[in-house]
mmCIF file of C-alpha atoms in Angstrom:
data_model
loop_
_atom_site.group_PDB
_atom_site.id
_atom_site.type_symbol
_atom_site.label_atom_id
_atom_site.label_comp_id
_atom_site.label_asym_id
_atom_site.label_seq_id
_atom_site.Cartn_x
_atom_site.Cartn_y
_atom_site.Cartn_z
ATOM 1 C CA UNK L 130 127.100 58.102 113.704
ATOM 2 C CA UNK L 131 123.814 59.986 112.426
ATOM 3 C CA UNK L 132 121.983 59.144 109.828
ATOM 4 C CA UNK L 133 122.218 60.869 106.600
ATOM 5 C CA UNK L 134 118.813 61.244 106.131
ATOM 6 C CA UNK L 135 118.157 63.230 109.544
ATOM 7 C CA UNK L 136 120.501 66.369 108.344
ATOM 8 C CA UNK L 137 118.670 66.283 104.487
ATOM 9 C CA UNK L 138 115.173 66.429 106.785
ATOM 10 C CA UNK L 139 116.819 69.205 108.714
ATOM 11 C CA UNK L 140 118.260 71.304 105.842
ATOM 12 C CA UNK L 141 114.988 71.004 103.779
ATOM 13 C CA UNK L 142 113.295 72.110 106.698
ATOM 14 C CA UNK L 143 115.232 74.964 107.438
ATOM 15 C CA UNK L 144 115.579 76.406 102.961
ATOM 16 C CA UNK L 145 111.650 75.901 103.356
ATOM 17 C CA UNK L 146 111.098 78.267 106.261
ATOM 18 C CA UNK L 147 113.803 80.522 104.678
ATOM 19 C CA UNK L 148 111.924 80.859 101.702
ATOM 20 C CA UNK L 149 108.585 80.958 103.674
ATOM 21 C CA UNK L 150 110.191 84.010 105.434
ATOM 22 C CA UNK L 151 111.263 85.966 102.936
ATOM 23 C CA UNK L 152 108.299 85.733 100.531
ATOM 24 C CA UNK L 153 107.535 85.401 96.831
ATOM 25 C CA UNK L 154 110.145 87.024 94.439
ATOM 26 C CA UNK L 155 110.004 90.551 93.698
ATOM 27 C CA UNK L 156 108.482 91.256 90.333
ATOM 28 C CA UNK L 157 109.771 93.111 87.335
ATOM 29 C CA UNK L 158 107.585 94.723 84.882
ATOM 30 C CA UNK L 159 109.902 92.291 82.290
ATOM 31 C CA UNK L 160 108.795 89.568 84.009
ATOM 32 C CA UNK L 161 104.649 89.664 83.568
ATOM 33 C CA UNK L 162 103.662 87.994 80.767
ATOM 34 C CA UNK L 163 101.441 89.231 77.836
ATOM 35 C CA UNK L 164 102.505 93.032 78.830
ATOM 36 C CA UNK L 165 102.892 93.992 75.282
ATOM 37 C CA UNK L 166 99.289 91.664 74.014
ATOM 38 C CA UNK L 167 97.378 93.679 71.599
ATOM 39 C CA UNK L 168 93.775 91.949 72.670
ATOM 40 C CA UNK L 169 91.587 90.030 70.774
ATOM 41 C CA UNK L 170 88.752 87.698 71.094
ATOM 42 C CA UNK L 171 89.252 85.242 73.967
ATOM 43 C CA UNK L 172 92.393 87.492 75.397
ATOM 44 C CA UNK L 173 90.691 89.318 77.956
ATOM 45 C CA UNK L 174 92.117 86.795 81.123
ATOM 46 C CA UNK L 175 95.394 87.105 80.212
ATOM 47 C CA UNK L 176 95.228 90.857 79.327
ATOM 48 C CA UNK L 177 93.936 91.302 82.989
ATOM 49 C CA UNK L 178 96.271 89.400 84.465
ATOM 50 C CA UNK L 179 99.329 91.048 82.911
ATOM 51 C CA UNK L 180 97.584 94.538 83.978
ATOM 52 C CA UNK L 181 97.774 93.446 87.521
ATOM 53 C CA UNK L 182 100.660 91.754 87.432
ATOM 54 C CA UNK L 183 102.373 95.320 86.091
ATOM 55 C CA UNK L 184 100.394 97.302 88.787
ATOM 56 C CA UNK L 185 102.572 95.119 91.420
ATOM 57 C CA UNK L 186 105.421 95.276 89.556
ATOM 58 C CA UNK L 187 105.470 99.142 89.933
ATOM 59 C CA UNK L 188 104.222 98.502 93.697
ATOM 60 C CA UNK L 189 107.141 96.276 94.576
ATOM 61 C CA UNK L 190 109.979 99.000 92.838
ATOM 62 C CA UNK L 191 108.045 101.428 94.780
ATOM 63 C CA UNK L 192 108.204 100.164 98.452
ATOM 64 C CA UNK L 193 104.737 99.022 98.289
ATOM 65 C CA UNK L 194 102.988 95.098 98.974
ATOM 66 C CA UNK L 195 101.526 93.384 96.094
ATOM 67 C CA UNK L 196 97.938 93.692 96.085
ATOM 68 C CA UNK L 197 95.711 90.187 95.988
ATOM 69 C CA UNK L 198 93.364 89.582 93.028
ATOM 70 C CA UNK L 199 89.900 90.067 94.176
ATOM 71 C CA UNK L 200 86.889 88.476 92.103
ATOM 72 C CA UNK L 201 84.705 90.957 92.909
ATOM 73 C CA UNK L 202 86.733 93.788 92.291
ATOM 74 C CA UNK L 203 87.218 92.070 88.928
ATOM 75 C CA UNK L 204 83.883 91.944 88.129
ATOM 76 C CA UNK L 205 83.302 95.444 89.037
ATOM 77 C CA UNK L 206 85.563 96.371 86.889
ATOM 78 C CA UNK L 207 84.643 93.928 83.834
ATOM 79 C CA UNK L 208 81.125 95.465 84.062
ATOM 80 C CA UNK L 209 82.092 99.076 83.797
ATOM 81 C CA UNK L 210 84.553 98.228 80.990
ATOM 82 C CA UNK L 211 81.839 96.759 78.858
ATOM 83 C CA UNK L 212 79.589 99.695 80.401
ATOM 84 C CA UNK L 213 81.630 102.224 78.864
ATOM 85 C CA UNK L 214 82.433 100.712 75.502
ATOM 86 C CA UNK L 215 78.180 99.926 74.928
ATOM 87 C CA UNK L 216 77.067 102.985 75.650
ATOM 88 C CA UNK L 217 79.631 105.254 74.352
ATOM 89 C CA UNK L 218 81.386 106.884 77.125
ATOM 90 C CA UNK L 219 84.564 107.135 79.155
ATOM 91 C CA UNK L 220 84.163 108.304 83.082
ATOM 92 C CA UNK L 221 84.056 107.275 86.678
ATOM 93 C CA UNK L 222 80.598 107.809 86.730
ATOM 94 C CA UNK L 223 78.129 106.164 84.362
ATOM 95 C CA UNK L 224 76.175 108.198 82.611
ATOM 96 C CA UNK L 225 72.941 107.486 84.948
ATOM 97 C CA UNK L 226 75.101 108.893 87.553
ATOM 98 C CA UNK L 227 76.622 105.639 89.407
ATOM 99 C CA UNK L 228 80.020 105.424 90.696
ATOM 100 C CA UNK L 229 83.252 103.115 91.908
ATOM 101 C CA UNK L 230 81.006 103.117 95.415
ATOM 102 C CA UNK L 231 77.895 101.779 93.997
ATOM 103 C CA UNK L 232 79.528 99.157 91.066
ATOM 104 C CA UNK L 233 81.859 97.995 94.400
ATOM 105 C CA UNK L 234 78.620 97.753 96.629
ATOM 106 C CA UNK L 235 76.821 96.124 93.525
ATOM 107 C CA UNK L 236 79.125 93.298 93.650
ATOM 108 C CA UNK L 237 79.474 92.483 97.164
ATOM 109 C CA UNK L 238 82.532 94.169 97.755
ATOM 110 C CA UNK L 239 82.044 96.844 100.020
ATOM 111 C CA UNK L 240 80.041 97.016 103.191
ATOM 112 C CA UNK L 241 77.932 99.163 104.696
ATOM 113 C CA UNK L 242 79.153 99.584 108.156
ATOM 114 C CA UNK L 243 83.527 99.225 108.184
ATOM 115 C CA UNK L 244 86.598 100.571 107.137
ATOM 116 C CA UNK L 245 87.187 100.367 103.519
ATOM 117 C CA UNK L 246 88.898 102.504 100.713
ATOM 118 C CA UNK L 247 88.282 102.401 96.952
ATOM 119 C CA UNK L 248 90.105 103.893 93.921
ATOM 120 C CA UNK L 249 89.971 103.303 90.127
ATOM 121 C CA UNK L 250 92.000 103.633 87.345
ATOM 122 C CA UNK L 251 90.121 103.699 83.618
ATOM 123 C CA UNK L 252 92.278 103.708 80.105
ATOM 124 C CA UNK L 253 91.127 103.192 76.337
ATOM 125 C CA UNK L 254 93.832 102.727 73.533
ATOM 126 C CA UNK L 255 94.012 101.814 69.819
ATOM 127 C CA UNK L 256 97.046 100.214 68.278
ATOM 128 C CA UNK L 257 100.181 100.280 69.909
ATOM 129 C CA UNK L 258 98.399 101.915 72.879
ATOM 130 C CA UNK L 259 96.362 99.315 73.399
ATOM 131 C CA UNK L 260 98.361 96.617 75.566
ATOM 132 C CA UNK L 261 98.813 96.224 79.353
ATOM 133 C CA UNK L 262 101.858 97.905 79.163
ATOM 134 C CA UNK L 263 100.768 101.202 77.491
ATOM 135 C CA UNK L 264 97.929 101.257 80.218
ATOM 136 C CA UNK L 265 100.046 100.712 82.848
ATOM 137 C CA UNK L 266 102.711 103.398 81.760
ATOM 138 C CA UNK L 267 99.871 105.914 80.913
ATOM 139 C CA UNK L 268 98.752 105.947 84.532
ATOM 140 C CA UNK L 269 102.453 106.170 85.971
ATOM 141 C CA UNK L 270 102.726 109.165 83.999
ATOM 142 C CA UNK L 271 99.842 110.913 85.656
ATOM 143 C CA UNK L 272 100.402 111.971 88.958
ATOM 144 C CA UNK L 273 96.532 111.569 89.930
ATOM 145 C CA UNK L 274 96.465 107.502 88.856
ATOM 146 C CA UNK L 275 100.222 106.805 89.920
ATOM 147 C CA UNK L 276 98.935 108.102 93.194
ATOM 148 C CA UNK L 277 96.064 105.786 93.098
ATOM 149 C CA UNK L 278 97.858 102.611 91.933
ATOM 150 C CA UNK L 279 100.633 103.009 94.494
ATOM 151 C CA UNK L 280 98.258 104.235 97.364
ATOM 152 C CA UNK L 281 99.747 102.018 100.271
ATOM 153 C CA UNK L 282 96.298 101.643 102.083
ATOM 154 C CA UNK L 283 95.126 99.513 99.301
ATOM 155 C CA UNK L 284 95.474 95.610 99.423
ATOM 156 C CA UNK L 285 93.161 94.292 96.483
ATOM 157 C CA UNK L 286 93.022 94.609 93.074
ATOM 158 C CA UNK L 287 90.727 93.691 89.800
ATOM 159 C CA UNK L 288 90.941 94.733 86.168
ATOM 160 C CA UNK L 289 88.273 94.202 83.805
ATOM 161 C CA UNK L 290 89.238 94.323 79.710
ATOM 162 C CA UNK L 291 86.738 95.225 76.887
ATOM 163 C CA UNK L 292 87.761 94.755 73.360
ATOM 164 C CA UNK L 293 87.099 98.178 71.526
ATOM 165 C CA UNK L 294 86.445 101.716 72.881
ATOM 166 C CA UNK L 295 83.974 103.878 74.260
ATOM 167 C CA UNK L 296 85.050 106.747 71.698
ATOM 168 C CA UNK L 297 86.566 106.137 68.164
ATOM 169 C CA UNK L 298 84.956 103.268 65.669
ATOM 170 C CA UNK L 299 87.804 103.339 62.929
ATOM 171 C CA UNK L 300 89.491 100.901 65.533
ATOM 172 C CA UNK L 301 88.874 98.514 67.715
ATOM 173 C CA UNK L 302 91.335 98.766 70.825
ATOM 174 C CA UNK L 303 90.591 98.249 74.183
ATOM 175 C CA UNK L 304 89.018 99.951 77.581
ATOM 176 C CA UNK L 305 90.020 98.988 81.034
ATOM 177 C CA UNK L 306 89.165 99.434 84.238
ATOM 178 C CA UNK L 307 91.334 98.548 87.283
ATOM 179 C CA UNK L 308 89.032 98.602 90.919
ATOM 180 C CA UNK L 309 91.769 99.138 93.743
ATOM 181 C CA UNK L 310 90.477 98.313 97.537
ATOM 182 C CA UNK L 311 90.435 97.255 101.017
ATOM 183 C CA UNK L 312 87.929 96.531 103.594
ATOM 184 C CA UNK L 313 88.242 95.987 107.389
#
């Protein structure tokens, strides 16, 4: 006779190298939180994190890997977020001429001598176009950004929020930046 206690070792051992195997569960946009969060002060985490969590969502229905958070694409993009709404503009390039390259080598991210790609996605909204969601589905609907966010060489991701906007003052809303990468 065995004991019982051997086999509930064995088949815990063998569901957790199942579910090691086959990964984390695939992602629906329905299933990131906040997508529909029309910002205010003290949301900016949790609008971030529902932009990236969308992003992958769209990756995953595409074919694509999830990309990992980076902090320093994050910040990156926080800073050119703010950027744009204090001075008044809306741009890949800041309006002393910097762009993604520069902000990403600002921050760490990039080096000077390896392999790396780098992409960004910018949005601004007011009102009902001002939630993860309407950011998200604004770039799937242009071919240039859907391109970008789905880009299979990329593996890292940050998105920076800014309450209000870089062009009208009647409202408030939100810009974002999303900083798309991979080094090495």
């Amino acid at each position: 006779m065995h004991a019982p206690w051997r086999t509930g070792v064995v088949a815990g051992a063998t569901a957790l190298v199942i579910a090691a195997t086959l990964g984390p569960p695939a992602l629906a946009q329905g299933d990131c939180a906040n997508a529909d969060l029309r910002p205010g002060p003290g949301d900016a985490a949790a609008f971030e994190h529902s932009v990236v969590c969308l992003v992958n969502a769209e990756r995953e229905e595409s074919g694509r890997p999830r990309l990992q958070q980076d902090w320093r694409l994050a910040r990156a993009a926080e800073l050119h977020a703010t950027d744009m709404v204090v001075r008044e503009y809306f741009s890949h390039f800041s309006p002393g001429g910097s762009d993604v390259v520069e902000r990403l080598r600002r921050v760490g991210y990039l080096p000077q001598r390896r392999f790396w790609m780098a992409g960004e996605v910018l949005s601004w909204g007011i009102l009902w176009r001002s939630t993860p969601k309407a950011a998200v589905d604004a770039w799937l609907d242009s071919p240039p950004h859907r391109r970008a966010m789905l880009e299979p060489g990329f593996r890292e991701i940050g998105a920076g929020a800014k309450l209000g906007n870089p062009v009208r003052h009647d409202y408030d809303g939100v810009t974002v930046a999303v900083e798309l990468g991979r080094v090495g």
